[in-house]
Short mmCIF file of C-alpha atoms in Angstrom, two decimals:
data_model
loop_
_atom_site.label_atom_id
_atom_site.label_comp_id
_atom_site.label_asym_id
_atom_site.label_seq_id
_atom_site.Cartn_x
_atom_site.Cartn_y
_atom_site.Cartn_z
CA MET U 1 49.22 61.57 42.11
CA SER U 2 50.43 60.09 38.90
CA ARG U 3 53.42 60.64 36.73
CA PRO U 4 54.59 59.23 33.42
CA TYR U 5 56.33 55.87 33.37
CA ILE U 6 60.07 56.38 33.62
CA PRO U 7 61.98 53.75 31.62
CA SER U 8 64.29 51.65 33.82
CA ILE U 9 67.33 52.51 31.73
CA ASP U 10 66.77 56.20 32.53
CA MET U 11 66.80 55.45 36.25
CA ILE U 12 70.35 54.10 36.27
CA GLY U 13 71.77 57.63 36.34
CA PRO U 14 69.78 58.84 39.34
CA ALA U 15 70.25 55.48 41.11
CA SER U 16 74.03 55.76 40.65
CA ALA U 17 73.83 59.24 42.13
CA GLY U 18 72.25 57.69 45.21
CA GLU U 19 68.67 58.89 44.59
CA THR U 20 66.54 56.74 46.89
CA TRP U 21 63.40 56.85 44.73
CA ALA U 22 65.28 55.52 41.69
CA ILE U 23 67.08 52.77 43.63
CA ALA U 24 63.80 51.74 45.26
CA ARG U 25 61.85 51.68 42.00
CA LEU U 26 64.50 49.71 40.12
CA ILE U 27 64.42 47.16 42.94
CA SER U 28 60.63 46.85 42.61
CA ARG U 29 60.84 46.30 38.88
CA ALA U 30 63.64 43.76 39.25
CA GLU U 31 61.60 41.92 41.85
CA ALA U 32 58.48 41.96 39.68
CA GLY U 33 60.58 40.69 36.77
CA VAL U 34 58.98 43.07 34.28
CA PRO U 35 60.58 42.42 30.85
CA GLU U 36 61.29 46.13 30.43
CA VAL U 37 63.79 46.10 33.31
CA ARG U 38 66.01 43.33 31.95
CA SER U 39 68.25 45.36 29.69
CA ALA U 40 68.68 47.93 32.44
CA MET U 41 69.60 45.13 34.85
CA GLY U 42 72.21 43.99 32.37
CA GLU U 43 73.78 47.42 32.37
CA ILE U 44 73.56 47.56 36.17
CA TYR U 45 75.24 44.17 36.47
CA ARG U 46 78.13 45.34 34.29
CA ARG U 47 78.61 48.41 36.48
CA ALA U 48 78.23 46.60 39.83
CA GLY U 49 80.74 44.47 41.71
CA ARG U 50 82.21 46.99 44.07
CA ALA U 51 80.26 46.35 47.28
CA HIS U 52 81.08 43.80 49.96
CA VAL U 53 78.08 41.47 50.16
CA ILE U 54 77.54 39.88 53.56
CA GLY U 55 74.99 37.12 54.07
CA ILE U 56 73.54 36.58 57.52
CA THR U 57 71.62 33.41 58.20
CA GLY U 58 70.49 31.28 61.12
CA VAL U 59 67.54 29.55 62.67
CA PRO U 60 64.32 31.53 63.36
CA GLY U 61 64.58 33.48 66.58
CA SER U 62 68.37 33.38 66.70
CA GLY U 63 68.40 37.16 66.86
CA LYS U 64 69.41 37.97 63.28
CA SER U 65 67.39 41.16 62.79
CA THR U 66 68.33 42.69 66.11
CA MET U 67 71.95 41.81 65.45
CA VAL U 68 71.84 43.37 62.00
CA GLY U 69 70.49 46.56 63.55
CA LYS U 70 73.46 46.78 65.94
CA LEU U 71 75.88 45.79 63.22
CA VAL U 72 74.72 48.50 60.85
CA ARG U 73 75.17 51.07 63.59
CA LYS U 74 78.78 49.88 64.02
CA LEU U 75 79.49 50.02 60.29
CA ARG U 76 78.02 53.51 60.15
CA ASP U 77 80.40 54.60 62.93
CA GLN U 78 83.18 53.65 60.51
CA GLY U 79 81.61 55.87 57.87
CA GLN U 80 80.45 53.06 55.60
CA ARG U 81 77.21 53.30 53.64
CA VAL U 82 75.12 50.26 54.41
CA ALA U 83 72.16 48.60 52.72
CA VAL U 84 70.12 45.79 54.24
CA VAL U 85 67.99 43.34 52.30
CA ALA U 86 65.75 41.72 54.90
CA ILE U 87 63.94 38.60 53.72
CA ASP U 88 60.81 37.20 55.32
CA PRO U 89 58.69 34.24 54.21
CA SER U 90 55.73 34.45 51.84
CA SER U 91 52.57 32.61 52.80
CA PRO U 92 52.45 29.31 50.92
CA TYR U 93 48.67 29.75 50.67
CA SER U 94 47.95 33.35 49.70
CA GLY U 95 51.39 34.34 48.41
CA GLY U 96 51.22 37.35 50.72
CA SER U 97 53.61 38.21 53.50
CA ILE U 98 54.13 40.31 56.58
CA LEU U 99 57.58 41.88 56.48
CA GLY U 100 58.48 42.86 60.01
CA ASP U 101 62.27 42.94 60.15
CA ARG U 102 62.28 46.74 59.89
CA ILE U 103 60.73 47.04 63.34
CA ARG U 104 63.98 45.84 64.92
CA MET U 105 66.03 48.33 62.93
CA SER U 106 63.79 51.35 63.42
CA ASP U 107 66.49 53.55 64.95
CA LEU U 108 68.38 53.42 61.64
CA VAL U 109 65.59 54.74 59.44
CA MET U 110 66.49 58.40 59.55
CA ASP U 111 70.13 57.85 58.62
CA PRO U 112 70.45 58.88 54.94
CA HIS U 113 73.34 56.46 54.44
CA VAL U 114 71.31 53.43 55.44
CA PHE U 115 68.86 51.79 53.07
CA ILE U 116 66.61 48.99 54.28
CA ARG U 117 64.54 46.92 51.91
CA SER U 118 62.18 44.11 52.90
CA MET U 119 61.57 41.23 50.53
CA ALA U 120 59.36 38.17 50.59
CA THR U 121 60.58 34.75 49.49
CA ARG U 122 57.81 34.31 46.87
CA GLY U 123 58.28 30.57 46.89
CA ALA U 124 62.06 30.73 46.47
CA VAL U 125 63.92 28.16 48.53
CA GLY U 126 67.16 28.36 50.43
CA GLY U 127 66.22 31.28 52.66
CA MET U 128 66.60 33.72 49.78
CA ALA U 129 64.10 35.79 47.87
CA HIS U 130 63.44 35.67 44.18
CA ALA U 131 65.62 38.35 42.54
CA ALA U 132 67.52 39.13 45.77
CA LEU U 133 70.79 39.27 43.84
CA ASP U 134 69.40 41.67 41.24
CA VAL U 135 68.45 43.84 44.18
CA VAL U 136 72.03 43.61 45.46
CA ASP U 137 73.32 44.87 42.09
CA VAL U 138 71.04 47.91 42.22
CA LEU U 139 72.23 48.71 45.74
CA ASP U 140 75.80 48.20 44.58
CA ILE U 141 75.57 50.89 41.88
CA GLY U 142 73.68 53.00 44.44
CA GLY U 143 77.01 53.37 46.21
CA PHE U 144 76.55 51.20 49.28
CA ASP U 145 79.85 49.84 50.64
CA LYS U 146 78.37 46.98 52.59
CA ILE U 147 75.23 45.13 51.53
CA ILE U 148 73.81 42.83 54.17
CA ILE U 149 71.40 40.11 53.12
CA GLU U 150 69.44 38.79 56.08
CA THR U 151 67.83 35.48 55.10
CA VAL U 152 64.62 34.10 56.48
CA GLY U 153 65.09 31.93 59.53
CA VAL U 154 66.42 28.72 58.08
CA GLY U 155 66.89 25.15 59.19
CA GLN U 156 69.66 22.86 58.16
CA ASP U 157 69.86 22.79 54.45
CA GLU U 158 69.24 26.31 53.18
CA VAL U 159 72.67 27.18 51.97
CA GLU U 160 72.02 29.33 48.90
CA ILE U 161 73.13 32.43 50.77
CA ALA U 162 76.70 31.10 50.74
CA LYS U 163 76.60 30.98 46.95
CA SER U 164 75.36 34.56 46.84
CA SER U 165 77.53 36.49 49.27
CA HIS U 166 81.23 37.22 49.70
CA THR U 167 81.10 36.64 53.44
CA THR U 168 78.58 34.33 55.09
CA VAL U 169 77.74 34.70 58.77
CA VAL U 170 75.84 31.89 60.49
CA VAL U 171 74.13 32.96 63.69
CA SER U 172 73.55 30.37 66.39
CA ALA U 173 71.65 31.05 69.56
CA PRO U 174 72.61 29.56 72.92
CA GLY U 175 70.62 26.66 74.23
CA LEU U 176 70.57 24.64 71.06
CA GLY U 177 73.57 22.61 72.16
CA ASP U 178 72.00 19.26 71.52
CA GLU U 179 71.19 20.26 67.98
CA ILE U 180 74.74 21.25 67.19
CA GLN U 181 75.64 17.67 66.55
CA ALA U 182 72.61 17.11 64.39
CA ILE U 183 73.16 20.05 62.10
CA LYS U 184 76.87 19.89 61.67
CA ALA U 185 76.61 18.64 58.13
CA GLY U 186 74.16 21.36 57.21
CA ILE U 187 74.10 25.08 57.51
CA LEU U 188 77.07 25.31 59.88
CA GLU U 189 79.33 24.19 57.08
CA ILE U 190 78.79 27.31 55.02
CA ALA U 191 79.91 29.83 57.63
CA ASP U 192 82.87 32.10 57.00
CA ILE U 193 82.14 33.57 60.41
CA HIS U 194 80.21 31.95 63.25
CA VAL U 195 78.33 34.20 65.62
CA VAL U 196 76.77 33.05 68.85
CA SER U 197 74.13 35.63 69.67
CA LYS U 198 72.57 36.43 73.04
CA CYS U 199 75.92 36.03 74.79
CA ASP U 200 74.45 37.75 77.82
CA ARG U 201 72.94 34.34 78.55
CA SER U 202 74.86 31.96 80.76
CA ASP U 203 74.70 29.01 78.39
CA ALA U 204 76.34 30.93 75.52
CA ASN U 205 79.83 29.71 76.41
CA ARG U 206 78.73 26.13 75.99
CA THR U 207 77.47 26.87 72.46
CA MET U 208 80.71 28.62 71.56
CA THR U 209 82.73 25.68 72.84
CA ASP U 210 80.55 23.25 70.85
CA LEU U 211 81.11 25.23 67.67
CA LYS U 212 84.84 25.46 68.21
CA MET U 213 85.02 21.72 68.84
CA MET U 214 83.05 21.09 65.68
CA LEU U 215 85.46 23.21 63.66
CA LYS U 216 88.42 21.42 65.21
CA ASP U 217 86.91 18.12 64.11
CA GLY U 218 87.26 19.37 60.58
CA VAL U 219 83.60 19.99 59.91
CA GLY U 220 82.84 23.24 58.16
CA GLN U 221 85.67 23.74 55.73
CA ALA U 222 84.93 27.24 54.66
CA LEU U 223 84.27 28.08 51.03
CA THR U 224 87.21 30.42 51.24
CA ARG U 225 90.34 28.29 51.02
CA GLY U 226 92.92 28.96 53.71
CA TRP U 227 90.39 30.68 55.93
CA VAL U 228 89.58 29.37 59.38
CA PRO U 229 86.09 30.51 60.43
CA PRO U 230 86.23 32.37 63.73
CA VAL U 231 83.61 31.79 66.42
CA LEU U 232 82.49 35.13 67.85
CA GLY U 233 80.03 35.99 70.57
CA THR U 234 77.71 38.99 70.43
CA SER U 235 75.14 40.42 72.78
CA SER U 236 72.65 42.78 71.17
CA LEU U 237 71.29 43.50 74.64
CA ASN U 238 74.63 44.78 75.96
CA GLU U 239 75.93 45.83 72.54
CA GLU U 240 79.00 43.64 72.95
CA GLY U 241 81.10 41.80 70.42
CA PHE U 242 80.32 43.93 67.39
CA ASP U 243 83.78 45.46 67.08
CA ASP U 244 85.24 41.97 66.71
CA LEU U 245 82.57 41.04 64.19
CA VAL U 246 83.26 44.08 62.02
CA ALA U 247 87.00 43.37 62.27
CA ALA U 248 86.31 39.80 61.09
CA PHE U 249 84.50 41.17 58.01
CA ASP U 250 87.60 43.18 57.10
CA LYS U 251 89.88 40.20 57.65
CA HIS U 252 87.72 37.98 55.49
CA LEU U 253 87.60 40.61 52.78
CA THR U 254 91.39 40.68 52.81
CA ALA U 255 91.46 36.88 52.61
CA LEU U 256 89.29 37.19 49.48
CA ASP U 257 91.89 39.35 47.75
CA GLY U 258 93.86 36.42 46.32
CA PRO U 259 92.91 33.27 44.38
CA ALA U 260 90.45 32.27 47.12
CA GLY U 261 88.43 35.37 46.30
CA GLU U 262 88.51 34.68 42.59
CA ALA U 263 87.17 31.20 43.23
CA ARG U 264 84.45 32.63 45.43
CA ARG U 265 83.41 35.21 42.86
CA ALA U 266 83.42 32.59 40.11
CA GLN U 267 81.13 30.46 42.24
CA ILE U 268 78.73 33.36 42.73
CA SER U 269 78.68 34.04 38.98
CA ALA U 270 78.04 30.39 38.20
CA PHE U 271 75.20 30.32 40.69
CA ARG U 272 73.61 33.43 39.21
CA LEU U 273 73.86 32.15 35.67
CA LYS U 274 72.22 28.90 36.74
CA LYS U 275 69.42 30.74 38.57
CA ALA U 276 68.80 33.10 35.67
CA THR U 277 68.64 30.19 33.25
CA GLU U 278 66.21 28.31 35.49
CA THR U 279 64.01 31.37 35.80
CA LEU U 280 63.85 31.94 32.05
CA MET U 281 63.27 28.28 31.24
CA LEU U 282 60.48 27.94 33.77
CA GLU U 283 58.93 31.16 32.50
CA ARG U 284 58.93 29.87 28.93
CA LEU U 285 57.65 26.45 29.89
CA ARG U 286 54.80 28.03 31.83
CA ARG U 287 54.00 30.36 28.94
CA ASP U 288 54.04 27.51 26.46
CA GLY U 289 51.66 25.56 28.66
CA ALA U 290 53.98 22.56 29.04
CA PHE U 291 52.93 22.01 32.64
CA ASP U 292 49.23 22.46 31.84
CA THR U 293 49.52 19.78 29.16
CA TYR U 294 51.18 17.16 31.31
CA THR U 295 49.80 17.82 34.81
CA PRO U 296 46.37 16.21 34.18
CA ARG U 297 48.01 13.20 32.56
CA VAL U 298 50.31 12.74 35.53
CA ALA U 299 47.34 13.16 37.85
CA ALA U 300 45.42 10.48 35.93
CA ARG U 301 48.52 8.25 36.12
CA GLU U 302 48.59 7.92 32.33
CA THR U 303 52.19 8.95 32.57
CA ASP U 304 54.63 9.50 35.43
CA PRO U 305 56.34 12.72 36.54
CA TYR U 306 59.74 11.62 35.31
CA ALA U 307 58.53 10.60 31.84
CA ALA U 308 56.53 13.82 31.50
CA ALA U 309 59.55 15.87 32.59
CA THR U 310 61.70 14.02 30.05
CA ALA U 311 59.21 14.90 27.29
CA ILE U 312 59.19 18.55 28.39
CA ALA U 313 62.98 18.68 28.57
CA ASP U 314 63.35 17.00 25.16
CA ALA U 315 60.96 19.47 23.57
CA PHE U 316 62.88 22.29 25.20
CA SER U 317 66.29 21.23 23.97
CA ARG U 318 64.94 21.21 20.39
CA ILE U 319 63.95 24.89 20.61
CA MET C 1 56.05 36.63 38.06
CA SER C 2 53.64 39.56 38.12
CA ALA C 3 54.03 42.59 40.31
CA GLN C 4 52.67 41.87 43.74
CA ILE C 5 50.99 44.69 45.62
CA ARG C 6 53.24 46.08 48.35
CA VAL C 7 51.73 47.95 51.27
CA LEU C 8 53.36 49.72 54.19
CA LEU C 9 51.21 50.02 57.29
CA ALA C 10 52.18 52.56 59.88
CA LYS C 11 51.05 53.95 63.19
CA VAL C 12 52.02 57.56 63.66
CA GLY C 13 52.40 59.51 66.89
CA LEU C 14 51.44 58.60 70.40
CA ASP C 15 48.57 56.33 69.46
CA GLY C 16 49.38 52.99 71.09
CA HIS C 17 46.54 50.86 69.79
CA ASP C 18 47.79 48.53 67.07
CA ARG C 19 45.32 45.66 67.34
CA GLY C 20 43.39 47.00 64.36
CA VAL C 21 46.35 47.62 62.10
CA LYS C 22 47.68 44.14 62.83
CA VAL C 23 44.34 42.63 61.82
CA VAL C 24 44.48 44.67 58.61
CA ALA C 25 48.07 43.48 57.99
CA ARG C 26 46.97 39.89 58.36
CA THR C 27 43.95 40.51 56.10
CA LEU C 28 46.13 41.96 53.35
CA ARG C 29 48.64 39.13 53.66
CA ASP C 30 45.80 36.68 53.21
CA GLY C 31 44.77 38.76 50.21
CA GLY C 32 48.15 37.99 48.65
CA MET C 33 49.90 41.29 49.32
CA ASP C 34 53.36 41.96 50.78
CA VAL C 35 52.83 44.00 53.92
CA VAL C 36 55.61 45.95 55.63
CA TYR C 37 54.69 46.86 59.18
CA THR C 38 56.76 49.50 60.92
CA GLY C 39 55.51 49.27 64.49
CA LEU C 40 54.14 51.88 66.86
CA HIS C 41 55.04 55.52 67.56
CA ARG C 42 56.58 56.50 64.25
CA THR C 43 57.03 60.04 63.01
CA PRO C 44 55.76 61.08 59.56
CA GLU C 45 59.43 61.43 58.50
CA GLU C 46 60.21 57.85 59.52
CA VAL C 47 57.11 56.49 57.83
CA VAL C 48 57.72 58.28 54.55
CA THR C 49 61.42 57.35 54.49
CA ALA C 50 60.53 53.70 55.02
CA ALA C 51 57.77 53.81 52.41
CA VAL C 52 60.10 55.34 49.82
CA GLN C 53 62.87 52.79 50.44
CA GLU C 54 60.34 49.98 50.33
CA ASP C 55 58.75 51.56 47.24
CA VAL C 56 55.32 50.42 48.31
CA ASP C 57 52.28 50.86 46.10
CA ILE C 58 50.22 51.93 49.07
CA LEU C 59 51.13 53.79 52.23
CA GLY C 60 48.47 53.03 54.82
CA VAL C 61 48.39 55.13 57.96
CA SER C 62 46.25 54.01 60.85
CA LEU C 63 45.14 56.65 63.30
CA LEU C 64 42.90 56.43 66.33
CA SER C 65 44.20 59.50 68.10
CA GLY C 66 42.58 62.28 66.11
CA VAL C 67 45.74 63.85 64.70
CA GLN C 68 44.97 63.09 61.05
CA MET C 69 44.68 66.73 59.99
CA THR C 70 48.26 67.33 61.20
CA VAL C 71 49.83 64.09 60.01
CA PHE C 72 48.62 63.80 56.42
CA PRO C 73 49.72 67.25 55.19
CA LYS C 74 53.19 66.39 56.51
CA ILE C 75 53.17 63.06 54.72
CA PHE C 76 52.25 64.62 51.39
CA ALA C 77 54.89 67.34 51.78
CA LEU C 78 57.55 64.72 52.53
CA LEU C 79 56.56 62.53 49.58
CA LYS C 80 56.87 65.53 47.29
CA GLU C 81 60.24 66.43 48.77
CA LYS C 82 61.48 62.90 48.12
CA ASN C 83 60.33 62.97 44.51
CA VAL C 84 57.73 60.27 45.07
CA GLU C 85 54.38 61.58 43.98
CA ASP C 86 52.85 58.39 42.64
CA MET C 87 52.45 56.65 45.99
CA ILE C 88 48.86 55.93 46.95
CA VAL C 89 48.09 57.16 50.45
CA VAL C 90 45.26 55.56 52.40
CA ALA C 91 43.98 56.44 55.86
CA GLY C 92 42.45 54.03 58.31
CA GLY C 93 40.91 54.22 61.75
CA VAL C 94 38.30 56.30 63.48
CA MET C 95 37.77 59.89 62.37
CA PRO C 96 34.98 62.44 61.88
CA ASP C 97 33.12 62.62 58.54
CA GLU C 98 34.21 66.22 57.90
CA ASP C 99 37.86 65.15 58.21
CA VAL C 100 37.28 62.39 55.67
CA VAL C 101 36.10 65.02 53.17
CA GLU C 102 39.13 67.22 53.87
CA LEU C 103 41.61 64.32 53.68
CA LYS C 104 40.29 63.31 50.27
CA LYS C 105 40.68 66.90 49.04
CA MET C 106 44.26 66.76 50.30
CA GLY C 107 45.02 63.68 48.18
CA VAL C 108 44.23 60.74 50.46
CA ALA C 109 42.97 58.13 48.00
CA GLU C 110 40.63 56.40 50.40
CA VAL C 111 39.63 56.53 54.05
CA LEU C 112 38.76 53.14 55.50
CA LEU C 113 36.85 53.58 58.74
CA GLN C 114 36.53 51.18 61.63
CA ASP C 115 33.58 49.19 60.28
CA THR C 116 35.07 48.35 56.85
CA PRO C 117 34.77 44.60 56.16
CA PRO C 118 38.10 42.85 55.45
CA GLN C 119 37.25 41.85 51.87
CA GLN C 120 36.30 45.44 51.11
CA ILE C 121 39.73 46.61 52.29
CA ILE C 122 41.42 44.15 49.94
CA ASP C 123 39.15 45.09 47.03
CA THR C 124 39.60 48.81 47.61
CA LEU C 125 43.39 48.64 47.68
CA THR C 126 43.54 46.30 44.67
CA GLY C 127 41.25 48.68 42.77
CA LEU C 128 43.41 51.68 43.60
CA VAL C 129 46.57 49.95 42.35
CA GLU C 130 44.86 48.74 39.18
CA ALA C 131 43.55 52.23 38.48
CA ARG C 132 47.04 53.65 38.85
CA GLY C 133 48.51 51.20 36.32
CA ALA C 134 52.15 50.23 35.80
CA ARG C 135 54.77 52.34 37.50
#
């Protein structure tokens, strides 16, 4: 039942050849953040960059997972290899999680050209999981054409997915018409493509109209310059609307070919560099006990959080 | 960020009783583990494929239908075929004592029967992963 530890760097070859065990194990190590994996991840990053990364986000219960299941089927019909990173929340108390998105995609499991990976947020904010983008790189060298990141159900302000994907889809469900107004400065702004799910319901048209009106009012300037976000309806129940959605992916990908795409990719790189720096800094500060030193003093009100943070930051910049 | 224990819980075959496995899922979540649940009526092929993609530390199969002596040999054969021989396989549910002996000979790391207290499930799985070491 045991076997010798295979160094991460030696798994790049098999992972690039599409070996599931190697892809899966590299993902685990990237997620765990074991120091040994970092140089391998560097090499993987340099080799990656070929896949089309699609972020799918929306409020809880908007039908994201079911929609992703239908969408993957459609992409497979086109002969594309598809990977799904499905993110669910971690418990804020135990740190554990129940990852149940797979259940809604169970008919895809036996397709060898589909790879589904569940991740927990582990305290990350913005609907994303810690290390989700490292995972995307591994899947990228694994030869997947489309990589779909399904975020946790989000509210209004969790927009990190837009800084992580080439194409961002925001899913709205019918019946939230009153909220449309309230959230128009939030998550709806980041959409490259709007999808109204559950279009078999009679109130779906109203939601689509609301979204179109919102876009007409100039809210939601897409991150891709010169791109007007379409509003599409899908019904997972009747399997309708997915051809148009897949066509919209292709159109958006074409729109990313020029300077707009360069800007988008530069934004993703900047975001990743920032995240990586934050991760390393926090790791070092924790290791050096900076928080342990100051937390009791803040608690005792001998100092305040801002002054303590200034001291920590000053000490850090001298390193 | 240390490696968190990942577990996949599966129900295989026609057995439609998932109350127990859901309680176990909740217990493990509260024990700080990431738990992937695949739902009812899965085949051994589906379960192993999912477990390999998810690269779980532990594959837990819950059975109340008495088919354990058919299901587990298939699971081990599939794991071998997929080049994943370091996955810890655990059985749960209701089964005869003589089957428990046979399953352990086959490679099942632990059999957790119906009266196992929640904390003992957490401790057993944690112990198994610690004994295995880094992977």
